[in-house]
Amino acid sequence: MRQIAVDSEIAIQPVGETAVKVVFGQGISPEIHYRVKALIDHLDKAPFPGFIEYVAAFASVTVFYDLPVIKQLQQDSAEKDRPAYQFTGGLLRDIVSGLSAQAEAAPRVVEVPVCYGGEHGPDLAYVAEFNHLTAEQVIELHSQGRYLVYMLGFAPGFPYLGGMPECIAAPRRQSPRLNIPAGTVGIAGMQTGVYPIATPGGWQLIGRTPLELFCPQNNPPTLLKAGDIIKFRPISPQEYAEYGGESQ
């Protein structure tokens, strides 16, 4: 079990008339991530009156609210003359302050099989050459990591991961591809990720998984969620085909 330390010293900023952003810090770190996740977990289980939805990022949570409901809450309180964002920010500050005693359960570990190289990873050789490694070493290093899912974004179900070894980092392509198949695993700078749907993109492609990361007919529609740990497992082209994976 991990103890989550959530400071009451947070920044709360208005975002238009119907949202506020709760900022826990700057940069990307597991400590800030656990604060973000503590808040969104609470909002999932016990939303305050007027809550609509949230958008979580690396270091912040933007919370959208129903303005008439918040105004009514203010009328029933001693803070009816404050701006709605200040009133809502106060609610959120109280929630965050009360999270300090909560504990985070062991994260879910999701194994993602990947067929590296070949038609599924056409940039594997480039990543290896750029880092003065062999393709086999890149595969070994990439698949030995444990990657924290900080958030989902860019495309439905696209995981922003932390934990990739710096020795296999590689720059984005100068000319993005117009169509990258769903399930493709890529590297861009210090990040690695998996394209959940077919989309344009400029990452260096090193492999592909037969798993579906985004299934709109499911509830929830995404395989992964913030706080998960991803473990990539190398598989052969034959295993990829046995999973039912499609060729490009």
JSON list of C-alpha atoms in Angstrom, two decimals:
[
{"chain": "A", "resi": 1, "resn": "MET", "atom": "CA", "xyz": [0.00, 0.00, 0.00]},
{"chain": "A", "resi": 2, "resn": "ARG", "atom": "CA", "xyz": [1.22, 3.48, -0.82]},
{"chain": "A", "resi": 3, "resn": "GLN", "atom": "CA", "xyz": [0.45, 6.43, 1.40]},
{"chain": "A", "resi": 4, "resn": "ILE", "atom": "CA", "xyz": [-0.69, 9.38, -0.70]},
{"chain": "A", "resi": 5, "resn": "ALA", "atom": "CA", "xyz": [0.45, 12.73, 0.65]},
{"chain": "A", "resi": 6, "resn": "VAL", "atom": "CA", "xyz": [-1.80, 15.41, -0.82]},
{"chain": "A", "resi": 7, "resn": "ASP", "atom": "CA", "xyz": [-0.86, 18.94, 0.18]},
{"chain": "A", "resi": 8, "resn": "SER", "atom": "CA", "xyz": [-3.51, 21.54, 0.84]},
{"chain": "A", "resi": 9, "resn": "GLU", "atom": "CA", "xyz": [-1.07, 23.97, -0.84]},
{"chain": "A", "resi": 10, "resn": "ILE", "atom": "CA", "xyz": [-2.46, 23.69, -4.35]},
{"chain": "A", "resi": 11, "resn": "ALA", "atom": "CA", "xyz": [-3.17, 26.27, -7.01]},
{"chain": "A", "resi": 12, "resn": "ILE", "atom": "CA", "xyz": [-6.79, 26.61, -8.19]},
{"chain": "A", "resi": 13, "resn": "GLN", "atom": "CA", "xyz": [-7.34, 28.57, -11.39]},
{"chain": "A", "resi": 14, "resn": "PRO", "atom": "CA", "xyz": [-10.58, 29.55, -13.16]},
{"chain": "A", "resi": 15, "resn": "VAL", "atom": "CA", "xyz": [-11.13, 28.11, -16.64]},
{"chain": "A", "resi": 16, "resn": "GLY", "atom": "CA", "xyz": [-13.95, 30.18, -18.07]},
{"chain": "A", "resi": 17, "resn": "GLU", "atom": "CA", "xyz": [-17.20, 30.41, -16.10]},
{"chain": "A", "resi": 18, "resn": "THR", "atom": "CA", "xyz": [-17.89, 26.71, -15.64]},
{"chain": "A", "resi": 19, "resn": "ALA", "atom": "CA", "xyz": [-14.58, 25.06, -14.76]},
{"chain": "A", "resi": 20, "resn": "VAL", "atom": "CA", "xyz": [-11.58, 25.31, -12.46]},
{"chain": "A", "resi": 21, "resn": "LYS", "atom": "CA", "xyz": [-8.15, 23.74, -12.71]},
{"chain": "A", "resi": 22, "resn": "VAL", "atom": "CA", "xyz": [-6.54, 22.16, -9.64]},
{"chain": "A", "resi": 23, "resn": "VAL", "atom": "CA", "xyz": [-2.76, 22.30, -10.10]},
{"chain": "A", "resi": 24, "resn": "PHE", "atom": "CA", "xyz": [-0.62, 20.06, -7.90]},
{"chain": "A", "resi": 25, "resn": "GLY", "atom": "CA", "xyz": [2.81, 21.06, -9.18]},
{"chain": "A", "resi": 26, "resn": "GLN", "atom": "CA", "xyz": [5.01, 21.29, -12.25]},
{"chain": "A", "resi": 27, "resn": "GLY", "atom": "CA", "xyz": [6.59, 18.61, -14.38]},
{"chain": "A", "resi": 28, "resn": "ILE", "atom": "CA", "xyz": [6.04, 14.86, -14.58]},
{"chain": "A", "resi": 29, "resn": "SER", "atom": "CA", "xyz": [6.61, 12.73, -11.50]},
{"chain": "A", "resi": 30, "resn": "PRO", "atom": "CA", "xyz": [4.98, 9.73, -9.78]},
{"chain": "A", "resi": 31, "resn": "GLU", "atom": "CA", "xyz": [4.41, 11.80, -6.63]},
{"chain": "A", "resi": 32, "resn": "ILE", "atom": "CA", "xyz": [2.33, 14.42, -8.48]},
{"chain": "A", "resi": 33, "resn": "HIS", "atom": "CA", "xyz": [0.56, 11.67, -10.40]},
{"chain": "A", "resi": 34, "resn": "TYR", "atom": "CA", "xyz": [-0.63, 10.01, -7.18]},
{"chain": "A", "resi": 35, "resn": "ARG", "atom": "CA", "xyz": [-2.11, 13.34, -6.07]},
{"chain": "A", "resi": 36, "resn": "VAL", "atom": "CA", "xyz": [-3.93, 13.74, -9.36]},
{"chain": "A", "resi": 37, "resn": "LYS", "atom": "CA", "xyz": [-5.23, 10.18, -9.17]},
{"chain": "A", "resi": 38, "resn": "ALA", "atom": "CA", "xyz": [-6.38, 10.57, -5.56]},
{"chain": "A", "resi": 39, "resn": "LEU", "atom": "CA", "xyz": [-8.61, 13.48, -6.59]},
{"chain": "A", "resi": 40, "resn": "ILE", "atom": "CA", "xyz": [-10.10, 11.84, -9.69]},
{"chain": "A", "resi": 41, "resn": "ASP", "atom": "CA", "xyz": [-10.74, 8.61, -7.78]},
{"chain": "A", "resi": 42, "resn": "HIS", "atom": "CA", "xyz": [-12.65, 10.62, -5.16]},
{"chain": "A", "resi": 43, "resn": "LEU", "atom": "CA", "xyz": [-14.66, 12.47, -7.82]},
{"chain": "A", "resi": 44, "resn": "ASP", "atom": "CA", "xyz": [-15.56, 9.15, -9.46]},
{"chain": "A", "resi": 45, "resn": "LYS", "atom": "CA", "xyz": [-16.88, 7.77, -6.17]},
{"chain": "A", "resi": 46, "resn": "ALA", "atom": "CA", "xyz": [-18.28, 10.87, -4.46]},
{"chain": "A", "resi": 47, "resn": "PRO", "atom": "CA", "xyz": [-18.86, 13.80, -6.84]},
{"chain": "A", "resi": 48, "resn": "PHE", "atom": "CA", "xyz": [-19.96, 17.07, -5.27]},
{"chain": "A", "resi": 49, "resn": "PRO", "atom": "CA", "xyz": [-23.35, 18.63, -6.23]},
{"chain": "A", "resi": 50, "resn": "GLY", "atom": "CA", "xyz": [-23.04, 20.29, -9.62]},
{"chain": "A", "resi": 51, "resn": "PHE", "atom": "CA", "xyz": [-20.04, 18.23, -10.73]},
{"chain": "A", "resi": 52, "resn": "ILE", "atom": "CA", "xyz": [-20.12, 17.41, -14.47]},
{"chain": "A", "resi": 53, "resn": "GLU", "atom": "CA", "xyz": [-16.78, 15.88, -15.43]},
{"chain": "A", "resi": 54, "resn": "TYR", "atom": "CA", "xyz": [-13.02, 16.17, -15.06]},
{"chain": "A", "resi": 55, "resn": "VAL", "atom": "CA", "xyz": [-10.03, 16.13, -17.41]},
{"chain": "A", "resi": 56, "resn": "ALA", "atom": "CA", "xyz": [-6.86, 14.81, -15.79]},
{"chain": "A", "resi": 57, "resn": "ALA", "atom": "CA", "xyz": [-3.37, 15.80, -16.99]},
{"chain": "A", "resi": 58, "resn": "PHE", "atom": "CA", "xyz": [0.17, 15.11, -15.79]},
{"chain": "A", "resi": 59, "resn": "ALA", "atom": "CA", "xyz": [0.04, 17.61, -12.92]},
{"chain": "A", "resi": 60, "resn": "SER", "atom": "CA", "xyz": [-3.51, 18.96, -12.83]},
{"chain": "A", "resi": 61, "resn": "VAL", "atom": "CA", "xyz": [-7.21, 18.15, -12.90]},
{"chain": "A", "resi": 62, "resn": "THR", "atom": "CA", "xyz": [-9.67, 20.45, -14.68]},
{"chain": "A", "resi": 63, "resn": "VAL", "atom": "CA", "xyz": [-13.12, 20.12, -13.10]},
{"chain": "A", "resi": 64, "resn": "PHE", "atom": "CA", "xyz": [-16.27, 21.21, -14.95]},
{"chain": "A", "resi": 65, "resn": "TYR", "atom": "CA", "xyz": [-19.38, 22.14, -12.99]},
{"chain": "A", "resi": 66, "resn": "ASP", "atom": "CA", "xyz": [-23.03, 23.11, -13.52]},
{"chain": "A", "resi": 67, "resn": "LEU", "atom": "CA", "xyz": [-23.10, 26.85, -12.86]},
{"chain": "A", "resi": 68, "resn": "PRO", "atom": "CA", "xyz": [-26.81, 27.10, -11.81]},
{"chain": "A", "resi": 69, "resn": "VAL", "atom": "CA", "xyz": [-26.36, 24.25, -9.31]},
{"chain": "A", "resi": 70, "resn": "ILE", "atom": "CA", "xyz": [-23.26, 25.90, -7.84]},
{"chain": "A", "resi": 71, "resn": "LYS", "atom": "CA", "xyz": [-25.10, 29.24, -7.62]},
{"chain": "A", "resi": 72, "resn": "GLN", "atom": "CA", "xyz": [-27.91, 27.53, -5.71]},
{"chain": "A", "resi": 73, "resn": "LEU", "atom": "CA", "xyz": [-25.42, 25.97, -3.32]},
{"chain": "A", "resi": 74, "resn": "GLN", "atom": "CA", "xyz": [-23.97, 29.41, -2.72]},
{"chain": "A", "resi": 75, "resn": "GLN", "atom": "CA", "xyz": [-27.40, 30.85, -1.94]},
{"chain": "A", "resi": 76, "resn": "ASP", "atom": "CA", "xyz": [-27.76, 28.24, 0.80]},
{"chain": "A", "resi": 77, "resn": "SER", "atom": "CA", "xyz": [-24.36, 29.10, 2.27]},
{"chain": "A", "resi": 78, "resn": "ALA", "atom": "CA", "xyz": [-22.59, 32.09, 3.73]},
{"chain": "A", "resi": 79, "resn": "GLU", "atom": "CA", "xyz": [-20.59, 32.55, 0.51]},
{"chain": "A", "resi": 80, "resn": "LYS", "atom": "CA", "xyz": [-23.30, 33.67, -1.90]},
{"chain": "A", "resi": 81, "resn": "ASP", "atom": "CA", "xyz": [-21.37, 36.78, -2.94]},
{"chain": "A", "resi": 82, "resn": "ARG", "atom": "CA", "xyz": [-18.19, 34.99, -4.02]},
{"chain": "A", "resi": 83, "resn": "PRO", "atom": "CA", "xyz": [-17.50, 34.15, -7.69]},
{"chain": "A", "resi": 84, "resn": "ALA", "atom": "CA", "xyz": [-18.62, 30.63, -8.55]},
{"chain": "A", "resi": 85, "resn": "TYR", "atom": "CA", "xyz": [-15.08, 29.50, -9.36]},
{"chain": "A", "resi": 86, "resn": "GLN", "atom": "CA", "xyz": [-13.88, 30.57, -5.90]},
{"chain": "A", "resi": 87, "resn": "PHE", "atom": "CA", "xyz": [-16.74, 28.71, -4.24]},
{"chain": "A", "resi": 88, "resn": "THR", "atom": "CA", "xyz": [-16.08, 25.58, -6.32]},
{"chain": "A", "resi": 89, "resn": "GLY", "atom": "CA", "xyz": [-12.36, 25.91, -5.70]},
{"chain": "A", "resi": 90, "resn": "GLY", "atom": "CA", "xyz": [-13.07, 25.94, -1.97]},
{"chain": "A", "resi": 91, "resn": "LEU", "atom": "CA", "xyz": [-15.06, 22.71, -2.30]},
{"chain": "A", "resi": 92, "resn": "LEU", "atom": "CA", "xyz": [-12.19, 21.09, -4.16]},
{"chain": "A", "resi": 93, "resn": "ARG", "atom": "CA", "xyz": [-9.58, 22.36, -1.70]},
{"chain": "A", "resi": 94, "resn": "ASP", "atom": "CA", "xyz": [-11.56, 20.78, 1.13]},
{"chain": "A", "resi": 95, "resn": "ILE", "atom": "CA", "xyz": [-11.77, 17.52, -0.81]},
{"chain": "A", "resi": 96, "resn": "VAL", "atom": "CA", "xyz": [-8.03, 17.49, -1.52]},
{"chain": "A", "resi": 97, "resn": "SER", "atom": "CA", "xyz": [-7.20, 18.26, 2.11]},
{"chain": "A", "resi": 98, "resn": "GLY", "atom": "CA", "xyz": [-9.30, 15.30, 3.19]},
{"chain": "A", "resi": 99, "resn": "LEU", "atom": "CA", "xyz": [-7.48, 12.87, 0.91]},
{"chain": "A", "resi": 100, "resn": "SER", "atom": "CA", "xyz": [-4.21, 12.88, 2.84]},
{"chain": "A", "resi": 101, "resn": "ALA", "atom": "CA", "xyz": [-5.14, 9.83, 4.90]},
{"chain": "A", "resi": 102, "resn": "GLN", "atom": "CA", "xyz": [-6.19, 7.71, 1.93]},
{"chain": "A", "resi": 103, "resn": "ALA", "atom": "CA", "xyz": [-4.01, 4.87, 0.68]},
{"chain": "A", "resi": 104, "resn": "GLU", "atom": "CA", "xyz": [-3.48, 3.85, -2.92]},
{"chain": "A", "resi": 105, "resn": "ALA", "atom": "CA", "xyz": [-3.99, 0.15, -3.60]},
{"chain": "A", "resi": 106, "resn": "ALA", "atom": "CA", "xyz": [-1.38, -1.78, -5.55]},
{"chain": "A", "resi": 107, "resn": "PRO", "atom": "CA", "xyz": [-1.61, -0.67, -9.19]},
{"chain": "A", "resi": 108, "resn": "ARG", "atom": "CA", "xyz": [-3.04, -2.96, -11.83]},
{"chain": "A", "resi": 109, "resn": "VAL", "atom": "CA", "xyz": [-0.33, -4.47, -14.04]},
{"chain": "A", "resi": 110, "resn": "VAL", "atom": "CA", "xyz": [-1.34, -4.90, -17.68]},
{"chain": "A", "resi": 111, "resn": "GLU", "atom": "CA", "xyz": [0.83, -7.10, -19.88]},
{"chain": "A", "resi": 112, "resn": "VAL", "atom": "CA", "xyz": [0.94, -5.92, -23.48]},
{"chain": "A", "resi": 113, "resn": "PRO", "atom": "CA", "xyz": [2.33, -8.42, -26.01]},
{"chain": "A", "resi": 114, "resn": "VAL", "atom": "CA", "xyz": [4.36, -6.73, -28.76]},
{"chain": "A", "resi": 115, "resn": "CYS", "atom": "CA", "xyz": [5.73, -8.04, -32.03]},
{"chain": "A", "resi": 116, "resn": "TYR", "atom": "CA", "xyz": [8.85, -5.91, -32.46]},
{"chain": "A", "resi": 117, "resn": "GLY", "atom": "CA", "xyz": [10.47, -4.97, -35.76]},
{"chain": "A", "resi": 118, "resn": "GLY", "atom": "CA", "xyz": [9.68, -6.10, -39.27]},
{"chain": "A", "resi": 119, "resn": "GLU", "atom": "CA", "xyz": [6.48, -4.79, -40.84]},
{"chain": "A", "resi": 120, "resn": "HIS", "atom": "CA", "xyz": [5.12, -3.99, -37.38]},
{"chain": "A", "resi": 121, "resn": "GLY", "atom": "CA", "xyz": [8.11, -1.92, -36.26]},
{"chain": "A", "resi": 122, "resn": "PRO", "atom": "CA", "xyz": [9.74, -0.32, -39.31]},
{"chain": "A", "resi": 123, "resn": "ASP", "atom": "CA", "xyz": [11.75, 2.20, -37.22]},
{"chain": "A", "resi": 124, "resn": "LEU", "atom": "CA", "xyz": [13.31, -0.30, -34.82]},
{"chain": "A", "resi": 125, "resn": "ALA", "atom": "CA", "xyz": [16.59, -0.29, -36.77]},
{"chain": "A", "resi": 126, "resn": "TYR", "atom": "CA", "xyz": [16.70, 3.53, -36.70]},
{"chain": "A", "resi": 127, "resn": "VAL", "atom": "CA", "xyz": [16.15, 3.65, -32.92]},
{"chain": "A", "resi": 128, "resn": "ALA", "atom": "CA", "xyz": [18.93, 1.08, -32.47]},
{"chain": "A", "resi": 129, "resn": "GLU", "atom": "CA", "xyz": [21.35, 2.95, -34.76]},
{"chain": "A", "resi": 130, "resn": "PHE", "atom": "CA", "xyz": [20.55, 6.31, -33.15]},
{"chain": "A", "resi": 131, "resn": "ASN", "atom": "CA", "xyz": [21.45, 4.92, -29.72]},
{"chain": "A", "resi": 132, "resn": "HIS", "atom": "CA", "xyz": [24.43, 2.80, -30.89]},
{"chain": "A", "resi": 133, "resn": "LEU", "atom": "CA", "xyz": [22.63, -0.39, -29.93]},
{"chain": "A", "resi": 134, "resn": "THR", "atom": "CA", "xyz": [21.47, -3.53, -31.69]},
{"chain": "A", "resi": 135, "resn": "ALA", "atom": "CA", "xyz": [17.79, -4.06, -32.42]},
{"chain": "A", "resi": 136, "resn": "GLU", "atom": "CA", "xyz": [17.81, -6.93, -29.91]},
{"chain": "A", "resi": 137, "resn": "GLN", "atom": "CA", "xyz": [19.15, -4.63, -27.20]},
{"chain": "A", "resi": 138, "resn": "VAL", "atom": "CA", "xyz": [16.42, -2.07, -27.89]},
{"chain": "A", "resi": 139, "resn": "ILE", "atom": "CA", "xyz": [13.78, -4.79, -27.60]},
{"chain": "A", "resi": 140, "resn": "GLU", "atom": "CA", "xyz": [15.29, -6.08, -24.36]},
{"chain": "A", "resi": 141, "resn": "LEU", "atom": "CA", "xyz": [15.52, -2.63, -22.80]},
{"chain": "A", "resi": 142, "resn": "HIS", "atom": "CA", "xyz": [12.04, -1.58, -23.91]},
{"chain": "A", "resi": 143, "resn": "SER", "atom": "CA", "xyz": [10.39, -4.78, -22.69]},
{"chain": "A", "resi": 144, "resn": "GLN", "atom": "CA", "xyz": [12.17, -4.83, -19.33]},
{"chain": "A", "resi": 145, "resn": "GLY", "atom": "CA", "xyz": [10.62, -1.55, -18.20]},
{"chain": "A", "resi": 146, "resn": "ARG", "atom": "CA", "xyz": [7.56, -1.03, -16.03]},
{"chain": "A", "resi": 147, "resn": "TYR", "atom": "CA", "xyz": [5.64, 1.93, -17.39]},
{"chain": "A", "resi": 148, "resn": "LEU", "atom": "CA", "xyz": [3.27, 4.07, -15.34]},
{"chain": "A", "resi": 149, "resn": "VAL", "atom": "CA", "xyz": [0.18, 5.31, -17.21]},
{"chain": "A", "resi": 150, "resn": "TYR", "atom": "CA", "xyz": [0.05, 8.99, -16.25]},
{"chain": "A", "resi": 151, "resn": "MET", "atom": "CA", "xyz": [-3.00, 9.85, -18.34]},
{"chain": "A", "resi": 152, "resn": "LEU", "atom": "CA", "xyz": [-4.91, 9.08, -21.52]},
{"chain": "A", "resi": 153, "resn": "GLY", "atom": "CA", "xyz": [-5.16, 11.60, -24.35]},
{"chain": "A", "resi": 154, "resn": "PHE", "atom": "CA", "xyz": [-4.26, 12.65, -27.91]},
{"chain": "A", "resi": 155, "resn": "ALA", "atom": "CA", "xyz": [-6.50, 9.86, -29.24]},
{"chain": "A", "resi": 156, "resn": "PRO", "atom": "CA", "xyz": [-9.10, 7.76, -27.36]},
{"chain": "A", "resi": 157, "resn": "GLY", "atom": "CA", "xyz": [-7.22, 5.40, -25.06]},
{"chain": "A", "resi": 158, "resn": "PHE", "atom": "CA", "xyz": [-3.71, 6.64, -25.96]},
{"chain": "A", "resi": 159, "resn": "PRO", "atom": "CA", "xyz": [-1.54, 6.12, -22.84]},
{"chain": "A", "resi": 160, "resn": "TYR", "atom": "CA", "xyz": [1.07, 8.69, -21.82]},
{"chain": "A", "resi": 161, "resn": "LEU", "atom": "CA", "xyz": [3.70, 6.53, -20.14]},
{"chain": "A", "resi": 162, "resn": "GLY", "atom": "CA", "xyz": [6.61, 7.23, -17.83]},
{"chain": "A", "resi": 163, "resn": "GLY", "atom": "CA", "xyz": [9.58, 5.02, -17.13]},
{"chain": "A", "resi": 164, "resn": "MET", "atom": "CA", "xyz": [11.25, 4.43, -20.49]},
{"chain": "A", "resi": 165, "resn": "PRO", "atom": "CA", "xyz": [15.05, 4.00, -20.33]},
{"chain": "A", "resi": 166, "resn": "GLU", "atom": "CA", "xyz": [16.82, 7.11, -21.58]},
{"chain": "A", "resi": 167, "resn": "CYS", "atom": "CA", "xyz": [19.25, 4.98, -23.57]},
{"chain": "A", "resi": 168, "resn": "ILE", "atom": "CA", "xyz": [16.56, 4.10, -26.14]},
{"chain": "A", "resi": 169, "resn": "ALA", "atom": "CA", "xyz": [15.10, 7.60, -26.56]},
{"chain": "A", "resi": 170, "resn": "ALA", "atom": "CA", "xyz": [14.82, 8.84, -30.14]},
{"chain": "A", "resi": 171, "resn": "PRO", "atom": "CA", "xyz": [13.54, 12.02, -31.81]},
{"chain": "A", "resi": 172, "resn": "ARG", "atom": "CA", "xyz": [10.26, 12.25, -33.66]},
{"chain": "A", "resi": 173, "resn": "ARG", "atom": "CA", "xyz": [10.26, 11.73, -37.41]},
{"chain": "A", "resi": 174, "resn": "GLN", "atom": "CA", "xyz": [10.76, 14.87, -39.48]},
{"chain": "A", "resi": 175, "resn": "SER", "atom": "CA", "xyz": [7.86, 13.80, -41.72]},
{"chain": "A", "resi": 176, "resn": "PRO", "atom": "CA", "xyz": [4.91, 12.27, -39.82]},
{"chain": "A", "resi": 177, "resn": "ARG", "atom": "CA", "xyz": [3.18, 9.27, -41.33]},
{"chain": "A", "resi": 178, "resn": "LEU", "atom": "CA", "xyz": [-0.37, 9.81, -42.55]},
{"chain": "A", "resi": 179, "resn": "ASN", "atom": "CA", "xyz": [-1.69, 6.51, -41.18]},
{"chain": "A", "resi": 180, "resn": "ILE", "atom": "CA", "xyz": [-0.30, 4.47, -38.29]},
{"chain": "A", "resi": 181, "resn": "PRO", "atom": "CA", "xyz": [-2.17, 1.21, -37.62]},
{"chain": "A", "resi": 182, "resn": "ALA", "atom": "CA", "xyz": [-3.97, 0.69, -34.30]},
{"chain": "A", "resi": 183, "resn": "GLY", "atom": "CA", "xyz": [-1.82, -1.12, -31.76]},
{"chain": "A", "resi": 184, "resn": "THR", "atom": "CA", "xyz": [1.48, 0.29, -33.02]},
{"chain": "A", "resi": 185, "resn": "VAL", "atom": "CA", "xyz": [4.10, 0.93, -30.32]},
{"chain": "A", "resi": 186, "resn": "GLY", "atom": "CA", "xyz": [6.27, 3.99, -30.78]},
{"chain": "A", "resi": 187, "resn": "ILE", "atom": "CA", "xyz": [8.99, 6.12, -29.23]},
{"chain": "A", "resi": 188, "resn": "ALA", "atom": "CA", "xyz": [9.23, 9.92, -29.31]},
{"chain": "A", "resi": 189, "resn": "GLY", "atom": "CA", "xyz": [11.89, 11.60, -27.22]},
{"chain": "A", "resi": 190, "resn": "MET", "atom": "CA", "xyz": [11.79, 10.14, -23.72]},
{"chain": "A", "resi": 191, "resn": "GLN", "atom": "CA", "xyz": [8.30, 8.73, -24.13]},
{"chain": "A", "resi": 192, "resn": "THR", "atom": "CA", "xyz": [6.85, 5.50, -25.43]},
{"chain": "A", "resi": 193, "resn": "GLY", "atom": "CA", "xyz": [3.22, 4.79, -26.17]},
{"chain": "A", "resi": 194, "resn": "VAL", "atom": "CA", "xyz": [0.70, 2.71, -28.09]},
{"chain": "A", "resi": 195, "resn": "TYR", "atom": "CA", "xyz": [-1.57, 4.07, -30.82]},
{"chain": "A", "resi": 196, "resn": "PRO", "atom": "CA", "xyz": [-5.08, 2.84, -29.88]},
{"chain": "A", "resi": 197, "resn": "ILE", "atom": "CA", "xyz": [-6.65, 3.72, -33.25]},
{"chain": "A", "resi": 198, "resn": "ALA", "atom": "CA", "xyz": [-5.36, 4.27, -36.77]},
{"chain": "A", "resi": 199, "resn": "THR", "atom": "CA", "xyz": [-4.15, 7.86, -36.91]},
{"chain": "A", "resi": 200, "resn": "PRO", "atom": "CA", "xyz": [-1.41, 10.08, -38.35]},
{"chain": "A", "resi": 201, "resn": "GLY", "atom": "CA", "xyz": [1.68, 10.41, -36.17]},
{"chain": "A", "resi": 202, "resn": "GLY", "atom": "CA", "xyz": [5.35, 11.19, -36.04]},
{"chain": "A", "resi": 203, "resn": "TRP", "atom": "CA", "xyz": [6.67, 8.70, -33.50]},
{"chain": "A", "resi": 204, "resn": "GLN", "atom": "CA", "xyz": [9.36, 6.12, -34.29]},
{"chain": "A", "resi": 205, "resn": "LEU", "atom": "CA", "xyz": [7.52, 2.81, -34.71]},
{"chain": "A", "resi": 206, "resn": "ILE", "atom": "CA", "xyz": [9.19, -0.18, -33.07]},
{"chain": "A", "resi": 207, "resn": "GLY", "atom": "CA", "xyz": [6.43, -2.81, -32.85]},
{"chain": "A", "resi": 208, "resn": "ARG", "atom": "CA", "xyz": [2.75, -3.58, -32.67]},
{"chain": "A", "resi": 209, "resn": "THR", "atom": "CA", "xyz": [0.40, -5.26, -30.20]},
{"chain": "A", "resi": 210, "resn": "PRO", "atom": "CA", "xyz": [-2.64, -7.33, -31.18]},
{"chain": "A", "resi": 211, "resn": "LEU", "atom": "CA", "xyz": [-4.53, -6.04, -28.12]},
{"chain": "A", "resi": 212, "resn": "GLU", "atom": "CA", "xyz": [-7.32, -3.53, -28.68]},
{"chain": "A", "resi": 213, "resn": "LEU", "atom": "CA", "xyz": [-6.77, -0.49, -26.49]},
{"chain": "A", "resi": 214, "resn": "PHE", "atom": "CA", "xyz": [-9.98, 1.26, -27.54]},
{"chain": "A", "resi": 215, "resn": "CYS", "atom": "CA", "xyz": [-13.31, -0.54, -27.97]},
{"chain": "A", "resi": 216, "resn": "PRO", "atom": "CA", "xyz": [-16.13, 2.03, -28.12]},
{"chain": "A", "resi": 217, "resn": "GLN", "atom": "CA", "xyz": [-18.77, -0.66, -27.53]},
{"chain": "A", "resi": 218, "resn": "ASN", "atom": "CA", "xyz": [-17.27, -1.57, -24.14]},
{"chain": "A", "resi": 219, "resn": "ASN", "atom": "CA", "xyz": [-17.79, 0.17, -20.80]},
{"chain": "A", "resi": 220, "resn": "PRO", "atom": "CA", "xyz": [-15.29, 1.58, -20.13]},
{"chain": "A", "resi": 221, "resn": "PRO", "atom": "CA", "xyz": [-14.18, 1.82, -23.77]},
{"chain": "A", "resi": 222, "resn": "THR", "atom": "CA", "xyz": [-10.45, 2.00, -22.96]},
{"chain": "A", "resi": 223, "resn": "LEU", "atom": "CA", "xyz": [-8.32, -0.97, -21.91]},
{"chain": "A", "resi": 224, "resn": "LEU", "atom": "CA", "xyz": [-5.97, 1.18, -19.83]},
{"chain": "A", "resi": 225, "resn": "LYS", "atom": "CA", "xyz": [-6.52, 3.83, -17.18]},
{"chain": "A", "resi": 226, "resn": "ALA", "atom": "CA", "xyz": [-4.38, 6.30, -15.28]},
{"chain": "A", "resi": 227, "resn": "GLY", "atom": "CA", "xyz": [-2.38, 4.56, -12.57]},
{"chain": "A", "resi": 228, "resn": "ASP", "atom": "CA", "xyz": [-1.97, 1.26, -14.42]},
{"chain": "A", "resi": 229, "resn": "ILE", "atom": "CA", "xyz": [1.47, -0.27, -14.91]},
{"chain": "A", "resi": 230, "resn": "ILE", "atom": "CA", "xyz": [2.26, -1.56, -18.40]},
{"chain": "A", "resi": 231, "resn": "LYS", "atom": "CA", "xyz": [4.69, -4.40, -18.98]},
{"chain": "A", "resi": 232, "resn": "PHE", "atom": "CA", "xyz": [5.56, -5.05, -22.64]},
{"chain": "A", "resi": 233, "resn": "ARG", "atom": "CA", "xyz": [6.20, -8.70, -23.60]},
{"chain": "A", "resi": 234, "resn": "PRO", "atom": "CA", "xyz": [7.97, -9.59, -26.87]},
{"chain": "A", "resi": 235, "resn": "ILE", "atom": "CA", "xyz": [6.13, -12.07, -29.10]},
{"chain": "A", "resi": 236, "resn": "SER", "atom": "CA", "xyz": [6.94, -13.60, -32.47]},
{"chain": "A", "resi": 237, "resn": "PRO", "atom": "CA", "xyz": [5.11, -12.85, -35.74]},
{"chain": "A", "resi": 238, "resn": "GLN", "atom": "CA", "xyz": [3.47, -16.28, -35.41]},
{"chain": "A", "resi": 239, "resn": "GLU", "atom": "CA", "xyz": [2.20, -15.47, -31.91]},
{"chain": "A", "resi": 240, "resn": "TYR", "atom": "CA", "xyz": [0.98, -12.12, -33.18]},
{"chain": "A", "resi": 241, "resn": "ALA", "atom": "CA", "xyz": [-1.06, -13.89, -35.86]},
{"chain": "A", "resi": 242, "resn": "GLU", "atom": "CA", "xyz": [-2.40, -16.42, -33.30]},
{"chain": "A", "resi": 243, "resn": "TYR", "atom": "CA", "xyz": [-3.70, -13.50, -31.22]},
{"chain": "A", "resi": 244, "resn": "GLY", "atom": "CA", "xyz": [-5.71, -12.48, -34.26]},
{"chain": "A", "resi": 245, "resn": "GLY", "atom": "CA", "xyz": [-3.58, -9.44, -35.00]},
{"chain": "A", "resi": 246, "resn": "GLU", "atom": "CA", "xyz": [-3.98, -7.80, -38.38]},
{"chain": "A", "resi": 247, "resn": "SER", "atom": "CA", "xyz": [-1.20, -7.02, -40.82]},
{"chain": "A", "resi": 248, "resn": "GLN", "atom": "CA", "xyz": [-0.71, -3.46, -42.01]}
]
